[in-house]
Coordinates of C-alpha atoms and ligand atoms in Angstrom, one line a residue:
M1 CA 181.4 -118.2 70.1
T2 CA 177.8 -119.0 69.1
T3 CA 174.9 -117.5 71.0
T4 CA 171.3 -118.3 70.4
V5 CA 168.0 -117.1 71.9
A6 CA 165.3 -119.6 72.8
V7 CA 162.0 -117.6 72.9
F8 CA 159.5 -119.3 75.2
T9 CA 155.8 -118.5 74.4
R10 CA 153.4 -121.2 75.5
D11 CA 155.9 -124.0 75.6
L12 CA 157.0 -123.6 79.2
R13 CA 158.9 -126.8 79.7
V14 CA 162.4 -128.3 79.4
H15 CA 161.3 -131.9 78.5
D16 CA 160.5 -132.7 74.9
N17 CA 160.8 -129.1 73.7
P18 CA 162.1 -129.1 70.1
M19 CA 162.5 -125.3 70.2
L20 CA 164.8 -125.4 73.3
A21 CA 166.7 -128.5 72.2
A22 CA 167.5 -126.9 68.8
A23 CA 168.5 -123.6 70.4
V24 CA 171.0 -125.5 72.7
L25 CA 172.4 -127.7 70.0
G26 CA 175.8 -126.4 68.9
A27 CA 175.5 -123.1 70.9
D28 CA 178.0 -122.0 73.4
E29 CA 175.6 -119.7 75.1
V30 CA 171.8 -119.6 75.2
V31 CA 169.3 -116.9 76.3
P32 CA 166.1 -118.6 77.4
L33 CA 163.7 -115.7 77.0
F34 CA 160.1 -114.9 77.9
V35 CA 158.5 -111.6 77.0
R36 CA 155.5 -110.6 79.0
D37 CA 153.4 -108.9 76.4
A38 CA 150.4 -107.2 77.9
R39 CA 148.4 -107.7 74.8
I40 CA 148.3 -111.4 75.8
T41 CA 148.8 -111.6 79.5
G42 CA 147.1 -108.3 80.3
S43 CA 144.1 -107.3 82.2
G44 CA 141.6 -109.5 80.3
F45 CA 142.7 -112.6 82.3
A46 CA 141.0 -113.6 85.6
A47 CA 143.4 -113.7 88.6
G48 CA 143.6 -117.5 88.4
R49 CA 145.0 -117.5 84.9
K50 CA 147.7 -115.0 85.9
K51 CA 148.7 -117.0 88.9
F52 CA 148.9 -120.2 86.8
L53 CA 151.1 -118.4 84.3
N54 CA 153.4 -116.9 86.9
E55 CA 153.8 -120.3 88.7
S56 CA 154.6 -121.9 85.3
L57 CA 157.3 -119.3 84.6
T58 CA 158.7 -119.7 88.1
D59 CA 158.9 -123.4 87.7
L60 CA 160.6 -123.0 84.3
D61 CA 163.1 -120.7 85.8
T62 CA 163.9 -123.3 88.5
S63 CA 164.4 -126.0 85.9
L64 CA 166.7 -123.7 83.9
R65 CA 168.7 -122.8 87.0
D66 CA 169.2 -126.5 87.6
L67 CA 170.8 -126.7 84.1
G68 CA 173.0 -123.7 84.9
G69 CA 170.9 -121.1 83.1
R70 CA 168.1 -118.7 84.1
L71 CA 164.8 -117.5 82.5
V72 CA 165.4 -114.0 81.1
V73 CA 162.2 -112.0 81.4
R74 CA 161.3 -108.8 79.5
E75 CA 158.1 -106.7 79.5
G76 CA 156.6 -105.1 76.5
D77 CA 156.1 -105.6 72.8
A78 CA 157.4 -109.1 72.0
V79 CA 158.9 -108.2 68.7
K80 CA 160.8 -105.2 70.0
E81 CA 162.1 -107.0 73.1
I82 CA 163.2 -110.1 71.2
Y83 CA 165.0 -107.9 68.7
E84 CA 166.8 -106.0 71.5
V85 CA 167.9 -109.2 73.3
A86 CA 169.1 -110.7 70.0
R87 CA 171.1 -107.6 69.2
E88 CA 172.5 -107.2 72.7
V89 CA 174.0 -110.8 72.8
R90 CA 174.8 -110.8 69.0
A91 CA 172.7 -113.9 68.6
A92 CA 173.4 -116.1 65.6
R93 CA 169.9 -117.5 65.7
V94 CA 166.6 -116.9 67.4
H95 CA 164.3 -120.0 67.9
I96 CA 160.6 -119.9 68.6
A97 CA 157.6 -122.3 68.4
G98 CA 155.2 -121.8 65.5
D99 CA 151.7 -121.1 66.6
V100 CA 148.3 -120.8 65.0
S101 CA 146.6 -117.6 66.3
A102 CA 146.4 -114.4 64.3
F103 CA 148.5 -112.7 67.0
A104 CA 151.2 -115.4 66.9
T105 CA 151.4 -115.5 63.1
A106 CA 151.7 -111.7 62.9
R107 CA 154.4 -111.8 65.6
E108 CA 156.3 -114.4 63.6
K109 CA 156.1 -112.4 60.4
A110 CA 157.3 -109.2 62.2
L111 CA 160.2 -111.1 63.7
R112 CA 161.2 -112.5 60.3
D113 CA 161.3 -109.0 58.9
A114 CA 163.0 -107.4 61.9
L115 CA 165.6 -109.8 63.2
P116 CA 169.3 -109.2 62.3
C117 CA 170.1 -112.9 62.5
E118 CA 168.8 -116.3 61.5
F119 CA 165.2 -117.0 62.7
V120 CA 164.0 -120.6 63.2
V121 CA 160.3 -121.4 63.7
H122 CA 159.5 -124.8 65.1
D123 CA 156.0 -126.0 64.0
D124 CA 156.2 -129.3 66.0
V125 CA 156.2 -127.9 69.6
H126 CA 152.5 -127.4 70.5
T127 CA 150.7 -130.3 68.9
V128 CA 151.3 -134.1 68.4
V129 CA 151.2 -133.7 64.6
P130 CA 152.1 -130.2 63.3
P131 CA 149.2 -128.2 61.9
G132 CA 149.2 -128.4 58.1
A133 CA 151.2 -131.7 58.1
L134 CA 148.1 -133.7 57.2
T135 CA 145.8 -132.5 54.4
P136 CA 143.0 -134.2 52.5
T137 CA 143.0 -134.2 48.7
G138 CA 142.1 -130.8 47.3
S139 CA 142.1 -128.8 50.6
D140 CA 144.6 -127.1 52.9
H141 CA 143.0 -128.6 56.0
F142 CA 140.5 -131.2 57.3
S143 CA 137.1 -129.8 58.1
V144 CA 135.6 -133.0 59.5
F145 CA 137.2 -134.8 62.5
S146 CA 136.8 -138.5 61.7
P147 CA 138.9 -138.6 58.5
Y148 CA 141.4 -136.3 60.2
H149 CA 141.6 -138.7 63.1
R150 CA 142.2 -141.7 60.9
R151 CA 145.2 -140.0 59.2
W152 CA 146.4 -138.6 62.5
A153 CA 146.5 -142.1 64.1
D154 CA 148.5 -143.5 61.1
A155 CA 150.9 -140.6 60.9
R156 CA 154.5 -141.0 62.0
W157 CA 155.0 -138.9 65.1
R158 CA 158.4 -137.2 65.6
A159 CA 160.9 -138.5 68.1
E160 CA 161.0 -136.8 71.5
A161 CA 163.4 -133.9 71.8
P162 CA 166.2 -134.4 74.4
K163 CA 166.2 -132.3 77.6
P164 CA 169.3 -130.1 77.6
S165 CA 172.0 -131.3 79.9
R166 CA 173.5 -127.8 80.4
I167 CA 172.6 -124.2 79.6
T168 CA 175.2 -121.4 79.7
L169 CA 173.8 -117.9 79.8
P170 CA 175.8 -114.9 78.3
K171 CA 176.2 -111.8 80.5
I172 CA 172.7 -110.2 80.4
R173 CA 170.2 -108.6 82.8
V174 CA 167.9 -111.4 83.9
G175 CA 164.7 -109.4 84.8
A176 CA 162.0 -110.5 87.2
V177 CA 159.9 -113.6 87.1
L178 CA 156.8 -112.5 89.0
S179 CA 156.2 -114.5 92.2
A180 CA 153.0 -116.4 92.3
K181 CA 151.2 -117.3 95.5
G182 CA 147.8 -118.6 96.0
N183 CA 145.6 -121.7 96.3
G184 CA 144.1 -123.8 93.5
F185 CA 145.5 -125.6 90.6
P186 CA 149.4 -125.4 90.7
G187 CA 151.0 -124.2 87.5
G188 CA 154.3 -125.4 86.0
E189 CA 156.1 -128.3 84.4
T190 CA 156.8 -130.1 87.7
A191 CA 153.1 -130.2 88.6
A192 CA 152.2 -131.1 85.1
R193 CA 154.5 -134.1 85.0
T194 CA 153.4 -135.3 88.4
R195 CA 149.8 -135.1 87.3
M196 CA 150.4 -136.8 83.9
T197 CA 152.2 -139.7 85.6
S198 CA 149.7 -140.2 88.4
W199 CA 146.6 -139.8 86.3
L200 CA 147.9 -142.1 83.5
R201 CA 148.6 -144.8 86.1
S202 CA 145.4 -144.5 88.0
S203 CA 142.7 -143.4 85.6
A204 CA 143.6 -143.8 81.9
E205 CA 142.2 -147.3 81.6
S206 CA 138.7 -146.3 82.9
Y207 CA 138.6 -143.1 80.8
A208 CA 136.4 -144.5 78.1
S209 CA 133.7 -145.5 80.5
D210 CA 133.7 -142.5 82.9
H211 CA 135.0 -139.4 81.2
D212 CA 131.5 -138.0 80.9
A213 CA 130.4 -138.6 84.5
L214 CA 130.2 -135.1 85.9
A215 CA 130.4 -135.8 89.6
A216 CA 133.2 -138.4 89.3
D217 CA 135.3 -135.8 87.6
R218 CA 137.9 -138.3 86.4
T219 CA 139.3 -136.7 83.3
S220 CA 143.0 -135.8 83.3
R221 CA 142.7 -132.1 84.0
L222 CA 145.9 -131.8 81.9
S223 CA 144.4 -129.1 79.7
P224 CA 145.8 -126.0 81.5
Y225 CA 149.2 -127.6 81.3
L226 CA 148.8 -128.5 77.7
H227 CA 147.7 -125.0 76.9
L228 CA 150.9 -123.4 78.3
G229 CA 153.0 -126.3 77.1
C230 CA 154.1 -127.3 80.6
V231 CA 153.9 -130.8 79.2
S232 CA 154.2 -131.8 75.6
A233 CA 151.1 -133.1 73.8
L234 CA 153.3 -135.7 72.0
E235 CA 154.6 -137.1 75.3
V236 CA 151.2 -137.3 76.8
A237 CA 149.8 -139.0 73.7
R238 CA 152.7 -141.6 73.7
R239 CA 152.4 -142.3 77.3
G240 CA 148.6 -142.4 77.2
E241 CA 148.4 -145.3 74.7
K242 CA 146.6 -147.5 77.1
S243 CA 143.5 -145.5 76.4
A244 CA 142.6 -145.0 72.8
E245 CA 139.7 -142.8 73.8
F246 CA 142.0 -140.5 75.8
V247 CA 144.5 -140.2 72.9
R248 CA 141.6 -139.4 70.6
Q249 CA 140.9 -136.2 72.7
L250 CA 144.4 -135.1 71.9
A251 CA 143.6 -135.6 68.2
W252 CA 140.7 -133.2 68.7
R253 CA 143.1 -130.7 70.1
D254 CA 145.3 -131.1 67.0
F255 CA 142.3 -131.0 64.7
H256 CA 141.2 -127.6 66.1
H257 CA 144.7 -126.3 65.7
Q258 CA 145.0 -127.3 62.1
V259 CA 141.6 -125.7 61.4
L260 CA 142.6 -122.4 62.9
A261 CA 146.0 -122.5 61.3
A262 CA 144.3 -122.7 57.9
R263 CA 141.4 -120.3 58.8
P264 CA 142.8 -117.8 61.4
A265 CA 139.6 -115.7 61.0
A266 CA 137.6 -118.6 62.6
A267 CA 138.7 -117.2 66.0
T268 CA 136.1 -114.5 65.5
S269 CA 134.0 -115.3 62.4
D270 CA 131.7 -118.2 61.7
Y271 CA 133.6 -121.1 60.1
R272 CA 130.4 -122.2 58.4
P273 CA 127.9 -119.2 58.5
R274 CA 124.3 -120.3 59.0
G275 CA 122.7 -116.9 58.7
D276 CA 122.2 -116.5 62.4
R277 CA 120.8 -113.3 63.9
W278 CA 121.8 -113.8 67.5
L279 CA 119.7 -112.2 70.2
D280 CA 121.2 -109.2 71.9
D281 CA 120.0 -110.2 75.4
E282 CA 122.3 -108.7 78.0
D283 CA 120.1 -110.0 80.9
A284 CA 120.2 -113.6 79.7
L285 CA 124.0 -113.3 79.1
S286 CA 124.6 -111.9 82.6
A287 CA 122.5 -114.6 84.2
W288 CA 124.4 -117.3 82.3
Q289 CA 127.7 -115.8 83.3
A290 CA 126.8 -115.7 86.9
G291 CA 125.3 -119.1 87.0
E292 CA 121.8 -117.8 87.8
T293 CA 119.7 -119.1 84.9
G294 CA 117.5 -121.3 87.1
I295 CA 118.6 -124.4 85.2
P296 CA 120.7 -126.2 87.9
I297 CA 123.0 -128.2 85.6
V298 CA 123.9 -125.0 83.6
D299 CA 124.4 -123.0 86.8
A300 CA 126.6 -125.7 88.3
G301 CA 128.9 -125.6 85.3
M302 CA 129.1 -121.8 85.2
R303 CA 129.8 -121.6 89.0
Q304 CA 132.5 -124.2 88.7
L305 CA 134.1 -122.0 86.1
L306 CA 134.1 -118.9 88.3
A307 CA 135.2 -120.8 91.4
E308 CA 138.0 -123.0 89.8
G309 CA 138.9 -121.6 86.4
W310 CA 137.9 -124.9 85.0
M311 CA 134.8 -126.8 83.9
H312 CA 134.2 -130.4 83.0
N313 CA 133.9 -131.0 79.3
R314 CA 130.4 -132.4 79.5
A315 CA 129.3 -129.2 81.4
R316 CA 131.0 -127.1 78.7
L317 CA 128.9 -128.8 76.1
I318 CA 125.7 -128.3 78.1
V319 CA 126.3 -124.6 79.0
G320 CA 127.5 -123.8 75.5
S321 CA 124.4 -125.4 73.8
F322 CA 122.2 -123.6 76.3
L323 CA 123.7 -120.2 75.6
T324 CA 123.8 -120.5 71.8
K325 CA 120.8 -122.6 71.0
T326 CA 118.3 -122.2 73.9
L327 CA 119.0 -118.6 74.6
Y328 CA 120.2 -118.0 71.1
V329 CA 123.1 -115.7 72.2
D330 CA 126.2 -115.3 70.0
W331 CA 128.9 -117.9 70.7
R332 CA 131.5 -115.1 70.7
S333 CA 130.1 -113.8 74.0
G334 CA 130.4 -117.3 75.5
A335 CA 133.9 -117.8 74.2
A336 CA 135.0 -114.4 75.6
H337 CA 133.7 -115.3 79.1
F338 CA 135.4 -118.7 78.9
F339 CA 138.6 -117.2 77.7
R340 CA 138.8 -114.8 80.6
H341 CA 138.2 -117.4 83.3
L342 CA 139.5 -120.8 82.0
L343 CA 143.0 -121.8 83.1
D344 CA 143.1 -123.7 79.8
G345 CA 141.6 -120.8 77.8
D346 CA 143.1 -121.4 74.3
I347 CA 142.2 -119.7 71.1
A348 CA 142.1 -122.8 68.9
N349 CA 140.3 -125.1 71.4
N350 CA 138.0 -122.5 72.8
C351 CA 136.8 -120.9 69.6
M352 CA 136.6 -124.0 67.6
N353 CA 134.7 -125.9 70.4
W354 CA 132.3 -122.9 70.8
Q355 CA 131.7 -123.0 67.0
W356 CA 131.1 -126.7 67.2
V357 CA 128.6 -126.2 69.9
A358 CA 126.9 -123.3 68.2
G359 CA 126.6 -125.3 64.9
T360 CA 128.7 -122.7 63.0
G361 CA 131.8 -124.9 63.1
T362 CA 132.8 -128.5 62.2
D363 CA 129.9 -130.4 63.8
T364 CA 128.3 -132.5 61.1
R365 CA 124.9 -132.1 62.9
P366 CA 124.9 -128.3 63.4
N367 CA 121.3 -128.0 64.5
R368 CA 121.4 -130.5 67.5
V369 CA 120.2 -128.9 70.7
L370 CA 121.3 -130.5 74.0
N371 CA 118.4 -130.8 76.4
P372 CA 119.9 -129.8 79.7
L373 CA 117.5 -131.8 81.8
R374 CA 118.1 -135.0 79.8
Q375 CA 121.9 -134.3 80.0
A376 CA 121.6 -133.8 83.7
E377 CA 119.7 -137.0 84.3
R378 CA 122.2 -139.0 82.2
F379 CA 125.5 -137.5 83.3
D380 CA 124.7 -136.4 86.9
P381 CA 122.1 -139.0 87.7
E382 CA 122.2 -138.5 91.5
G383 CA 122.5 -134.7 91.3
E384 CA 125.9 -134.7 93.1
Y385 CA 127.6 -132.3 90.7
V386 CA 124.7 -129.8 91.0
R387 CA 124.7 -130.0 94.8
R388 CA 128.5 -129.4 94.8
Y389 CA 128.3 -126.1 93.0
V390 CA 124.8 -124.8 93.8
P391 CA 124.7 -124.5 97.5
E392 CA 121.1 -123.3 97.6
L393 CA 120.1 -126.8 96.5
S394 CA 122.5 -128.7 98.6
A395 CA 119.8 -130.1 100.9
V396 CA 117.7 -131.5 98.0
D397 CA 118.3 -135.2 97.6
G398 CA 118.7 -137.3 94.5
K399 CA 117.8 -136.2 91.0
R400 CA 115.0 -134.0 92.2
V401 CA 117.7 -131.3 92.3
H402 CA 117.5 -131.0 88.5
R403 CA 113.9 -129.7 88.6
P404 CA 113.8 -127.1 91.4
W405 CA 110.6 -125.6 89.9
D406 CA 108.8 -128.7 91.1
L407 CA 110.0 -128.1 94.7
R408 CA 108.3 -126.1 97.5
A409 CA 109.6 -122.5 97.7
G410 CA 111.3 -123.3 101.1
E411 CA 113.3 -126.1 99.5
R412 CA 114.4 -123.9 96.7
A413 CA 116.2 -121.6 99.3
G414 CA 116.2 -118.5 97.0
Y415 CA 117.4 -120.4 93.9
P416 CA 115.9 -118.6 90.8
M417 CA 113.1 -119.8 88.6
P418 CA 114.3 -120.6 85.0
I419 CA 114.9 -117.5 82.8
V420 CA 113.7 -119.4 79.7
D421 CA 111.2 -122.1 78.7
L422 CA 113.5 -124.8 77.3
A423 CA 111.0 -126.0 74.7
E424 CA 110.3 -122.5 73.5
G425 CA 114.0 -121.7 73.3
R426 CA 114.7 -124.8 71.2
A427 CA 111.7 -124.0 68.9
R428 CA 112.9 -120.4 68.4
F429 CA 116.4 -121.7 67.5
L430 CA 115.2 -124.3 65.1
A431 CA 112.9 -121.8 63.4
A432 CA 115.8 -119.3 63.1
R433 CA 117.9 -121.9 61.4
G434 CA 115.0 -122.7 59.1
Ligands
FAD501 C1 132.5 -124.7 74.6 C2 133.8 -125.4 74.9 C3 134.9 -124.6 75.1 C4 136.2 -125.2 75.3 N1 137.3 -124.5 75.5 C5 138.5 -125.1 75.7 C6 139.7 -124.3 75.9 O1 139.7 -123.1 75.9 N2 140.8 -125.0 76.1 C7 140.9 -126.3 76.1 O2 142.0 -126.9 76.3 N3 139.8 -127.1 75.9 C8 138.6 -126.5 75.7 N4 137.5 -127.3 75.5 C9 137.7 -128.7 75.3 C10 137.5 -129.6 76.5 O3 136.4 -129.2 77.2 C11 138.7 -129.5 77.5 O4 139.9 -129.7 76.7 C12 138.7 -130.5 78.6 O5 137.5 -130.5 79.3 C13 139.8 -130.4 79.5 O6 139.8 -131.3 80.5 P1 140.8 -132.5 80.7 O7 142.2 -132.0 80.5 O8 140.5 -133.2 81.9 O9 140.5 -133.3 79.4 P2 140.6 -134.9 79.1 O10 139.3 -135.4 78.9 O11 141.5 -135.5 80.1 O12 141.3 -134.8 77.6 C14 142.8 -134.8 77.5 C15 143.1 -133.6 76.7 O13 142.6 -133.7 75.4 C16 142.2 -132.4 74.9 N5 140.8 -132.3 74.6 C17 139.8 -132.9 75.3 N6 138.6 -132.6 74.7 C18 138.9 -131.7 73.7 C19 138.0 -131.0 72.8 N7 136.7 -131.2 72.7 N8 138.7 -130.2 71.9 C20 140.0 -130.1 71.9 N9 140.8 -130.7 72.8 C21 140.2 -131.5 73.7 C22 142.6 -131.4 76.0 O14 143.9 -130.9 75.7 C23 142.6 -132.3 77.2 O15 143.5 -131.8 78.2 C24 136.3 -126.7 75.3 C25 135.1 -127.4 75.1 C26 133.9 -126.8 74.9 C27 132.7 -127.6 74.6

């Protein structure tokens, strides 16, 4: 009798999951296990993130039940709980997906030391191409995207892993999958697959031309599902082949993962230090977080984040540049706020994108400053995106909404004046960078 443990982390799916497929192969009994470790899923997350996770776990449990199994849930320290389950069922092997954060690599090391059985780490679960699989001559990772992308596009991608046809659970206490109720973005593999199929059919072909249009909002919104692995990045990339530009975004995701895998400290330290002495400006940070900076395009993005747990990529670039380069506030403060609220909050994508925006990361033009007014006029030309998220200005027509300081006080309806002079902020940043 061979029993294995399939430890789910952020790979909450039964389709194309190499970790699960390997755990099932040749095993008589399998324990699909999720450990709710408060150090990850604890109080730091906004309510929307918790709901999304719980829905994803409930959906995974339903899929496993359809296969004859259940999702076994434990609470507490992941290493201790995985060890206990492996011991209890006398597991021959424990399978887990390899991951790139410092927390995940420490967990992996501790499990390797502690487990009384074979331990198999699958590095091909979270990304299209495993981190570390592609390296340039003389380095352990790519630090610039374009050469990475060329190699990535030419690389041989793995075959998709089969969905198990049956799972037999040993006798074990199952534990509670927390119920999830609420509105908003539905979590889980079922919702992810529906979204992938419908979006690829309806919108992939026009992605290259309209992915930056803020009001149209036609990007895939697959990121929360990709973050929790409700759908496999490899499957999305294969099925998205009609749009090279869309598939390229998935290469960015892999790129950031391979940077963090090679430089785990980049989650908190500057990847390329520029000698910054960030301003410790609590008032500016609070205004930015609340969407009260007086720059409508920035406030629209920040309010979208608070309302939906999501923000359009173009808005993320604008608000990120504004915080780090116009207000000259540390990117770590921005990343922490995003991480708390974003449904797709992901250490590799969040930190490495913040570093890119702040010019301490992989951007080859680290001192570029996005002018929010020019960005607004280009990517929200009619002002629709701003009116959607900034109700004070909803009666202001057309692009006048981007310059409320030119309006009469009555038209501004209590909307604040800008907390910073854009030109002065830019000049201060460029002077600081020398
Ligand atoms: C400051 C900042 C912080 C960010 N934080 C996160 C984060 O925590 N989690 C996250 O998933 N993305 C993050 N991004 C990247 C990007 O904004 C989102 O992935 C994207 O907006 C998600 O929307 P979508 O699924 O509709 O993307 P689409 O445009 O449909 O792209 C498809 C997929 O490609 C990937 N992708 C797209 N753009 C990027 C990118 N720049 N970097 C890496 N992967 C990308 C995502 O997985 C996305 O789901 C951040 C970007 C910035 C500028």
